[in-house]
Amino acid sequence: MKQEDVPSPTVRRLSLYLRELETFLTSGQVTVSSKQLGGVLGLSDAQVRKDLAHFGQFGQPGVGYHVEALIRRIRQILGTDRTWNVLLVGSGNLGRALAAYRGFARKGFRIVAVFDNDPAKIGKLVSPEDGLTVRPTHEMPAVAERLGIQLGVLCVPAQMAQQVAEDMVNAGVKGIVNFAPVTLNVPPGVAVAGVDLAVQLEQLSFRLSSDRPTW
Amino acid sequence: MKQEDVPSPTVRRLSLYLRELETFLTSGQVTVSSKQLGGVLGLSDAQVRKDLAHFGQFGQPGVGYHVEALIRRIRQILGTDRTWNVLLVGSGNLGRALAAYRGFARKGFRIVAVFDNDPAKIGKLVSPEDGLTVRPTHEMPAVAERLGIQLGVLCVPAQMAQQVAEDMVNAGVKGIVNFAPVTLNVPPGVAVAGVDLAVQLEQLSFRLSSDRPTW
DNA sequence: CTATGTGAACAGCTTCACAGCG
DNA sequence: CGCTGTGAAGCTGTTCACATAG
């Protein structure tokens, strides 16, 4: 099974399965059926089975899937059965909030460096508990190499985003979560996941604006 | 043309078209071809035309689309040819960052109320320029009705998210952007757009963890 | 009897290719 | 010509239905 053969909707759902499975594990449930898992996520049981079947057979007919084993398996598939060092660029309101966000660490992502070009921000503490301070952007390549960083979070204003993305790529970053509301142009081999906050509201606005007289 | 007949991938892309069109407008370009618009977004020209054709014919053969007119049209379709009042629940790091985010206002979404249940936070100023202060959650129904709020942003910790979502629905909210890493259970007629920050990193982790020995 | 894994049928979205208009 | 709008073809992902395992 090659990675490219896995439908990307399946990969997206894998993250959701993992999230729900962790809830099942906490609640002490040992096994889970495709029907149960699909149920909480609003998916069909067949969907869940097809998704998991892409990676081998590890359910027990008549019983379901072993929660703990399935969690381990999905982590392995997603590549989160390890810790990833992550850098973050842009220590504005959003950047600082993300740098302090505990949810990343729980999933195996550690933000180990924060960069910004605003001289007023350099040296400032962004995350009290791990003593993370803001560094000037030009240090990015050296720091990224030293800490083996391949993932980055970009939260600078839109007009700087493309330039900063290029800096990140030059520093060796291979995957970027982009919070700036622009389309980034990156070389092949670099993956971008865009999170445009306003876009989410627009989608909801569309659903609420139903039954227009005529389009 | 009924809303339900529009493929949801099309609706998602509409937001992206709008974003790029605004860039074209700023750069002074009067018309744009489907090829150009698709080009910057990594989509085929046919895709762009098909998407737009769902809502009528407003391109000019041999010329393309009038940028300004197309922007107006897409705003109308998305329902953002007006201003939406939006409430936000949870004034933690992320909540405060979002409350202060200017990108929402630019797209027609105004965060007009912030709620939290932590007594230590009530009354605090969250956004200096518009003097927004944190209110106790129990005021939500009254405020939502007075300001005609139908959209909400949820950024409370995971374990409270479901309860808060229900409070929001009871206050009349019809669309929720959910930043908590849980699946919300909402009644029919209420739309949820989930934004799980860690999930984005997981997707990138998957792409970087290619060519595993065997799955 | 319950629940998985899977080929086959189906649905939905994207690409193709071209008629038609400016 | 250049570029749109659109049926038809092609492809991808989802659902169905059932053989199979515990």
Coordinates of C-alpha atoms (C1' of nucleotides) in Angstrom, one line a residue:
Chain A
M1 CA 0.0 0.0 0.0
K2 CA 1.5 3.2 -1.2
Q3 CA 0.7 6.5 0.5
E4 CA -0.5 8.0 -2.8
D5 CA -3.1 5.3 -3.1
V6 CA -4.9 6.5 0.0
P7 CA -7.8 8.9 -0.8
S8 CA -7.3 12.2 0.9
P9 CA -10.8 12.2 2.4
T10 CA -9.7 9.0 4.2
V11 CA -6.6 10.7 5.6
R12 CA -8.7 13.6 6.9
R13 CA -11.1 11.2 8.6
L14 CA -8.2 9.3 10.2
S15 CA -7.6 12.3 12.3
L16 CA -11.2 12.4 13.4
Y17 CA -11.2 8.6 14.2
L18 CA -8.2 9.1 16.3
R19 CA -9.8 11.9 18.2
E20 CA -12.9 9.9 19.0
L21 CA -11.0 6.7 19.8
E22 CA -9.1 8.6 22.4
T23 CA -12.4 9.5 23.9
F24 CA -13.5 5.9 23.9
L25 CA -10.2 4.9 25.5
T26 CA -10.7 7.4 28.3
S27 CA -14.2 6.2 28.9
G28 CA -12.7 2.7 29.4
Q29 CA -14.2 1.1 26.3
V30 CA -12.0 -1.8 25.1
T31 CA -13.4 -2.4 21.6
V32 CA -15.4 -0.3 19.2
S33 CA -17.5 -1.3 16.2
S34 CA -17.4 0.6 12.9
K35 CA -21.1 1.5 13.5
Q36 CA -20.3 3.1 16.8
L37 CA -17.3 5.0 15.5
G38 CA -19.2 6.2 12.5
G39 CA -22.2 7.1 14.6
V40 CA -20.4 9.7 16.7
L41 CA -18.9 11.3 13.6
G42 CA -22.0 11.2 11.4
L43 CA -20.5 8.6 9.0
S44 CA -21.7 5.3 7.8
D45 CA -20.3 2.1 9.2
A46 CA -19.2 1.0 5.7
Q47 CA -17.2 4.3 5.4
V48 CA -15.3 3.6 8.5
R49 CA -14.5 0.0 7.5
K50 CA -13.4 1.0 4.0
D51 CA -11.2 3.7 5.4
L52 CA -9.5 1.4 7.9
A53 CA -9.2 -1.4 5.3
H54 CA -6.8 0.7 3.3
F55 CA -4.2 -0.1 5.9
G56 CA -4.7 -3.8 6.5
Q57 CA -7.1 -5.9 8.4
F58 CA -7.2 -5.3 12.1
G59 CA -10.8 -5.7 13.2
Q60 CA -12.3 -8.8 14.7
P61 CA -15.5 -10.0 13.0
G62 CA -18.2 -10.2 15.6
V63 CA -16.3 -7.9 18.0
G64 CA -15.0 -4.8 16.3
Y65 CA -11.7 -3.0 16.7
H66 CA -9.5 -3.0 19.7
V67 CA -9.5 0.7 20.7
E68 CA -6.0 0.9 22.0
A69 CA -4.5 -1.1 19.2
L70 CA -6.3 1.0 16.6
I71 CA -5.1 4.2 18.2
R72 CA -1.5 3.0 17.9
R73 CA -2.1 2.0 14.3
I74 CA -3.6 5.3 13.3
R75 CA -0.8 7.2 15.0
Q76 CA 1.7 5.1 13.1
I77 CA -0.1 5.8 9.8
L78 CA -0.3 9.5 10.4
G79 CA 3.3 9.6 11.5
T80 CA 2.5 10.9 15.0
D81 CA 3.9 7.9 16.9
R82 CA 6.8 10.3 17.5
T83 CA 7.3 13.9 18.5
W84 CA 7.6 16.6 15.8
N85 CA 9.4 19.8 16.5
V86 CA 7.5 22.7 15.0
L87 CA 8.4 26.3 14.4
L88 CA 6.1 29.3 14.3
V89 CA 6.5 32.6 12.5
G90 CA 4.6 35.7 13.5
S91 CA 4.1 36.5 17.2
G92 CA 1.0 38.6 16.8
N93 CA -2.2 37.9 18.8
L94 CA -2.9 34.6 16.9
G95 CA 0.7 33.5 16.9
R96 CA 1.1 33.9 20.6
A97 CA -2.2 32.1 21.3
L98 CA -1.1 29.2 19.1
A99 CA 2.4 29.0 20.7
A100 CA 0.7 28.6 24.1
Y101 CA -1.9 26.1 22.9
R102 CA -1.6 22.9 24.7
G103 CA -3.5 20.8 22.2
F104 CA -0.5 20.6 19.9
A105 CA 1.7 19.0 22.5
R106 CA -1.0 16.4 23.3
K107 CA -0.9 15.3 19.7
G108 CA 2.8 15.1 19.5
F109 CA 3.7 18.5 18.1
R110 CA 6.0 20.7 20.1
I111 CA 6.4 24.3 19.2
V112 CA 10.1 24.8 19.9
A113 CA 10.8 28.1 18.3
V114 CA 9.0 31.4 17.5
F115 CA 10.2 33.9 15.0
D116 CA 9.2 37.5 14.2
N117 CA 10.8 40.4 12.5
D118 CA 9.4 43.2 14.6
P119 CA 12.3 44.4 16.8
A120 CA 9.8 45.3 19.5
K121 CA 8.9 41.7 19.8
I122 CA 12.3 40.0 19.7
G123 CA 13.3 38.5 23.0
K124 CA 9.8 38.5 24.4
L125 CA 8.5 35.5 26.3
V126 CA 5.6 33.9 24.4
S127 CA 5.0 30.8 26.5
P128 CA 5.6 31.1 30.2
E129 CA 5.8 27.4 31.0
D130 CA 8.5 26.5 28.6
G131 CA 10.3 29.8 28.4
L132 CA 10.0 30.2 24.7
T133 CA 11.2 33.6 23.5
V134 CA 10.8 35.4 20.1
R135 CA 13.8 35.2 17.8
P136 CA 14.6 37.3 14.7
T137 CA 13.6 35.6 11.5
H138 CA 17.2 35.4 10.1
E139 CA 18.0 32.8 12.7
M140 CA 15.4 30.5 11.3
P141 CA 17.7 28.3 9.0
A142 CA 20.2 27.7 11.8
V143 CA 17.6 26.9 14.5
A144 CA 15.6 24.7 12.1
E145 CA 18.6 22.7 11.3
R146 CA 19.8 22.3 14.8
L147 CA 16.4 21.2 16.1
G148 CA 15.5 19.1 13.0
I149 CA 12.4 21.1 12.3
Q150 CA 10.3 20.1 9.2
L151 CA 7.0 21.6 10.2
G152 CA 6.0 25.2 10.5
V153 CA 3.0 27.4 11.4
L154 CA 2.7 30.7 9.6
C155 CA 0.7 33.5 11.2
V156 CA 2.0 36.7 9.8
P157 CA -0.1 39.4 8.1
A158 CA -1.3 38.5 4.5
Q159 CA 1.1 40.8 2.7
M160 CA 4.2 39.2 4.2
A161 CA 3.0 35.6 4.0
Q162 CA 4.5 34.6 0.7
Q163 CA 7.9 36.0 1.6
V164 CA 7.9 34.3 5.0
A165 CA 6.7 31.0 3.4
E166 CA 9.8 31.2 1.1
D167 CA 12.0 31.8 4.1
M168 CA 10.5 28.8 5.9
V169 CA 11.1 26.6 2.8
N170 CA 14.7 27.8 2.6
A171 CA 15.1 26.9 6.3
G172 CA 14.1 23.3 5.4
V173 CA 10.5 23.3 6.3
K174 CA 8.5 20.7 4.4
G175 CA 5.0 21.3 5.7
I176 CA 3.3 24.6 6.5
V177 CA 0.0 25.4 8.3
N178 CA -0.9 28.7 6.8
F179 CA -3.2 31.1 8.8
A180 CA -2.8 34.0 6.4
P181 CA -5.7 34.5 4.0
V182 CA -3.6 34.1 0.9
T183 CA -2.7 31.2 -1.4
L184 CA 1.0 30.3 -0.9
N185 CA 3.2 29.4 -3.8
V186 CA 5.6 26.7 -2.7
P187 CA 7.9 24.4 -4.5
P188 CA 6.9 20.7 -5.1
G189 CA 7.7 18.6 -2.1
V190 CA 6.4 21.2 0.3
A191 CA 2.8 20.7 1.6
V192 CA 0.5 23.5 2.8
A193 CA -2.6 23.2 4.9
G194 CA -4.5 26.5 4.8
V195 CA -6.7 27.6 7.6
D196 CA -8.6 30.8 6.7
L197 CA -10.8 31.8 9.6
A198 CA -13.0 34.1 7.7
V199 CA -13.7 31.5 5.0
Q200 CA -15.3 29.3 7.7
L201 CA -17.7 32.0 8.5
E202 CA -18.5 32.6 4.8
Q203 CA -19.4 28.9 4.5
L204 CA -21.9 29.2 7.3
S205 CA -23.2 32.5 5.9
F206 CA -24.0 30.6 2.7
R207 CA -25.9 27.9 4.5
L208 CA -27.9 30.5 6.4
S209 CA -28.7 32.5 3.3
S210 CA -30.8 29.8 1.8
D211 CA -33.8 30.0 -0.4
R212 CA -32.8 33.2 -2.2
P213 CA -35.5 34.5 -4.5
T214 CA -33.4 33.8 -7.6
W215 CA -29.7 33.5 -8.3
Chain B
M1 CA -31.2 27.2 -8.8
K2 CA -31.7 25.8 -5.2
Q3 CA -28.9 26.1 -2.7
E4 CA -29.0 22.3 -2.1
D5 CA -28.1 21.7 -5.8
V6 CA -24.7 23.4 -5.4
P7 CA -21.9 20.9 -4.8
S8 CA -20.2 21.8 -1.5
P9 CA -16.7 21.7 -3.0
T10 CA -18.0 24.5 -5.3
V11 CA -19.1 26.6 -2.3
R12 CA -15.7 26.1 -0.6
R13 CA -13.9 27.3 -3.7
L14 CA -16.2 30.3 -4.0
S15 CA -14.5 31.7 -0.9
L16 CA -11.2 31.2 -2.5
Y17 CA -12.2 32.8 -5.8
L18 CA -13.5 35.8 -3.8
R19 CA -10.1 36.1 -2.0
E20 CA -8.1 36.1 -5.2
L21 CA -10.5 38.4 -7.0
E22 CA -10.0 41.0 -4.4
T23 CA -6.3 40.7 -5.1
F24 CA -6.9 41.2 -8.8
L25 CA -9.2 44.2 -8.1
T26 CA -6.5 45.8 -5.9
S27 CA -3.9 45.3 -8.6
G28 CA -6.2 47.2 -11.0
Q29 CA -7.2 44.4 -13.2
V30 CA -10.6 44.8 -14.8
T31 CA -11.4 41.4 -16.2
V32 CA -10.1 37.9 -15.4
S33 CA -10.2 34.7 -17.4
S34 CA -11.1 31.3 -15.8
K35 CA -7.6 30.2 -16.7
Q36 CA -6.0 33.0 -14.7
L37 CA -8.2 32.6 -11.7
G38 CA -7.7 28.9 -11.7
G39 CA -4.0 29.3 -12.2
V40 CA -3.3 31.1 -9.0
L41 CA -5.4 28.6 -7.1
G42 CA -4.0 25.5 -8.7
L43 CA -7.3 24.6 -10.4
S44 CA -8.3 23.9 -14.0
D45 CA -10.0 26.6 -16.1
A46 CA -12.9 24.2 -16.6
Q47 CA -13.3 23.9 -12.9
V48 CA -13.7 27.6 -12.4
R49 CA -16.2 27.9 -15.2
K50 CA -18.3 25.0 -14.0
D51 CA -18.3 26.4 -10.5
L52 CA -19.4 29.9 -11.6
A53 CA -21.9 28.5 -14.1
H54 CA -24.0 27.1 -11.2
F55 CA -25.1 30.6 -10.5
G56 CA -25.9 31.9 -14.0
Q57 CA -23.9 33.2 -16.9
F58 CA -21.9 36.3 -16.3
G59 CA -18.7 35.8 -18.2
Q60 CA -18.1 37.4 -21.6
P61 CA -16.8 35.0 -24.2
G62 CA -13.5 36.2 -25.6
V63 CA -13.0 38.5 -22.6
G64 CA -13.5 36.7 -19.3
Y65 CA -15.2 37.9 -16.1
H66 CA -15.6 41.4 -14.9
V67 CA -13.6 41.4 -11.7
E68 CA -15.7 43.9 -9.8
A69 CA -19.0 42.4 -10.9
L70 CA -17.9 38.9 -10.1
I71 CA -16.9 39.9 -6.6
R72 CA -20.3 41.5 -6.0
R73 CA -22.0 38.4 -7.3
I74 CA -20.0 35.9 -5.2
R75 CA -20.6 38.1 -2.1
Q76 CA -24.3 37.9 -2.9
I77 CA -24.2 34.2 -3.3
L78 CA -22.3 33.6 -0.1
G79 CA -24.6 36.0 1.7
T80 CA -21.8 38.4 2.7
D81 CA -23.2 41.4 0.8
R82 CA -24.2 42.5 4.3
T83 CA -22.7 42.6 7.8
W84 CA -23.2 39.7 10.1
N85 CA -23.1 40.2 13.9
V86 CA -21.1 37.3 15.4
L87 CA -20.7 36.3 19.1
L88 CA -17.7 34.5 20.5
V89 CA -17.6 32.2 23.5
G90 CA -14.4 31.5 25.4
S91 CA -12.0 34.4 26.1
G92 CA -8.8 32.3 26.5
N93 CA -5.7 33.0 24.5
L94 CA -7.3 31.9 21.2
G95 CA -10.6 33.6 21.9
R96 CA -9.1 36.9 22.6
A97 CA -6.8 36.6 19.5
L98 CA -9.9 35.9 17.4
A99 CA -11.9 38.7 18.9
A100 CA -9.2 41.1 18.0
Y101 CA -8.6 39.7 14.5
R102 CA -9.3 42.3 11.8
G103 CA -9.7 39.8 9.0
F104 CA -13.3 39.0 10.1
A105 CA -14.5 42.6 9.8
R106 CA -13.0 42.9 6.3
K107 CA -15.1 40.1 5.2
G108 CA -18.3 41.4 6.7
F109 CA -18.3 39.6 10.1
R110 CA -18.4 41.8 13.2
I111 CA -17.7 40.2 16.6
V112 CA -20.1 42.1 18.7
A113 CA -20.1 40.1 22.0
V114 CA -17.7 37.9 23.9
F115 CA -18.8 35.5 26.6
D116 CA -17.0 33.5 29.3
N117 CA -18.0 31.8 32.5
D118 CA -14.8 32.5 34.4
P119 CA -15.6 35.2 36.9
A120 CA -12.0 36.4 36.7
K121 CA -12.5 37.3 33.1
I122 CA -16.0 38.9 33.2
G123 CA -15.8 42.6 32.5
K124 CA -12.3 42.5 31.0
L125 CA -11.6 44.4 27.8
V126 CA -10.9 42.1 24.9
S127 CA -10.6 44.4 22.0
P128 CA -9.3 47.9 22.7
E129 CA -10.5 49.6 19.6
D130 CA -14.1 48.7 19.9
G131 CA -14.3 48.5 23.7
L132 CA -15.6 44.9 23.7
T133 CA -15.8 43.4 27.2
V134 CA -16.4 39.9 28.4
R135 CA -19.9 39.1 29.5
P136 CA -21.2 36.1 31.6
T137 CA -22.6 33.3 29.5
H138 CA -26.1 33.6 30.9
E139 CA -26.6 36.9 29.2
M140 CA -26.1 35.2 25.8
P141 CA -29.8 34.6 24.9
A142 CA -30.7 38.2 25.6
V143 CA -27.7 39.7 23.8
A144 CA -28.1 37.5 20.8
E145 CA -31.7 38.4 20.4
R146 CA -31.1 42.1 20.8
L147 CA -28.3 42.2 18.3
G148 CA -29.8 39.7 15.9
I149 CA -26.9 37.3 16.1
Q150 CA -27.1 34.0 14.2
L151 CA -23.4 33.1 14.0
G152 CA -21.0 32.1 16.8
V153 CA -17.4 31.2 17.3
L154 CA -16.7 28.6 19.9
C155 CA -13.3 28.5 21.6
V156 CA -13.7 27.0 25.0
P157 CA -11.8 23.9 26.3
A158 CA -12.9 20.6 24.8
Q159 CA -14.7 19.3 27.9
M160 CA -17.1 22.3 27.9
A161 CA -17.6 22.5 24.2
Q162 CA -20.7 20.4 23.9
Q163 CA -22.5 22.2 26.7
V164 CA -21.6 25.6 25.4
A165 CA -22.7 24.6 21.9
E166 CA -26.1 23.8 23.3
D167 CA -26.2 27.2 25.1
M168 CA -25.4 28.9 21.8
V169 CA -28.1 27.0 20.0
N170 CA -30.6 27.9 22.7
A171 CA -29.6 31.5 22.2
G172 CA -30.6 31.3 18.6
V173 CA -27.3 30.7 16.9
K174 CA -27.7 28.9 13.6
G175 CA -24.0 28.5 12.6
I176 CA -21.0 27.7 14.7
V177 CA -17.3 27.8 14.0
N178 CA -15.9 25.3 16.4
F179 CA -12.2 25.5 17.5
A180 CA -12.6 22.8 20.2
P181 CA -11.2 19.4 19.2
V182 CA -14.4 17.6 19.6
T183 CA -17.4 16.6 17.4
L184 CA -20.4 18.8 18.3
N185 CA -23.8 17.4 18.4
V186 CA -26.3 19.9 17.2
P187 CA -29.9 19.8 16.1
P188 CA -30.8 19.9 12.4
G189 CA -30.9 23.3 11.0
V190 CA -27.7 24.3 12.8
A191 CA -24.5 24.2 10.8
V192 CA -21.0 23.6 12.3
A193 CA -17.7 24.3 10.7
G194 CA -14.9 22.6 12.6
V195 CA -11.4 24.0 12.8
D196 CA -9.1 21.6 14.6
L197 CA -5.6 23.0 14.6
A198 CA -3.8 19.8 15.6
V199 CA -5.6 18.0 12.8
Q200 CA -3.9 20.2 10.2
L201 CA -0.5 19.3 11.5
E202 CA -1.4 15.6 11.5
Q203 CA -2.3 15.8 7.8
L204 CA 1.1 17.3 7.1
S205 CA 2.8 14.7 9.3
F206 CA 1.1 12.0 7.1
R207 CA 2.4 13.5 3.9
L208 CA 5.9 13.8 5.3
S209 CA 5.9 10.3 6.6
S210 CA 5.8 8.8 3.1
D211 CA 7.3 5.5 1.8
R212 CA 6.9 3.6 5.0
P213 CA 8.4 0.1 4.9
T214 CA 5.0 -1.6 4.9
W215 CA 1.6 -0.8 6.2
Chain C
dC1 C1' -25.8 -13.9 15.7
dT2 C1' -22.7 -9.9 15.3
dA3 C1' -19.5 -7.3 12.9
dT4 C1' -15.6 -7.3 9.5
dG5 C1' -13.7 -7.0 4.7
dT6 C1' -14.8 -6.4 0.0
dG7 C1' -16.4 -6.7 -4.9
dA8 C1' -20.1 -4.5 -7.4
dA9 C1' -23.3 -0.8 -8.0
dC10 C1' -24.0 3.9 -7.5
dA11 C1' -23.3 8.9 -6.9
dG12 C1' -20.9 13.0 -7.3
dC13 C1' -17.3 15.7 -8.9
dT14 C1' -13.9 16.9 -12.4
dT15 C1' -12.0 17.0 -16.9
dC16 C1' -12.7 16.9 -21.8
dA17 C1' -14.0 18.8 -26.0
dC18 C1' -16.5 21.6 -28.6
dA19 C1' -20.4 24.7 -30.1
dG20 C1' -21.3 29.4 -29.9
dC21 C1' -20.6 34.2 -28.9
dG22 C1' -18.1 38.7 -28.9
Chain D
dC1 C1' -9.3 34.2 -32.7
dG2 C1' -10.1 33.9 -27.3
dC3 C1' -12.8 32.5 -23.9
dT4 C1' -17.3 31.1 -22.0
dG5 C1' -20.9 27.6 -21.1
dT6 C1' -22.1 22.9 -21.2
dG7 C1' -23.3 18.1 -22.5
dA8 C1' -20.7 13.8 -22.4
dA9 C1' -17.0 11.0 -20.7
dG10 C1' -14.1 9.8 -17.0
dC11 C1' -12.7 9.3 -12.5
dT12 C1' -12.9 9.1 -7.5
dG13 C1' -15.2 8.2 -3.5
dT14 C1' -19.3 6.3 -1.1
dT15 C1' -22.9 3.0 -0.3
dC16 C1' -24.7 -1.6 -0.8
dA17 C1' -25.0 -6.3 0.0
dC18 C1' -23.0 -10.4 1.1
dA19 C1' -19.5 -14.0 2.0
dT20 C1' -16.8 -14.9 5.9
dA21 C1' -14.9 -15.2 10.6
dG22 C1' -15.4 -15.4 15.5

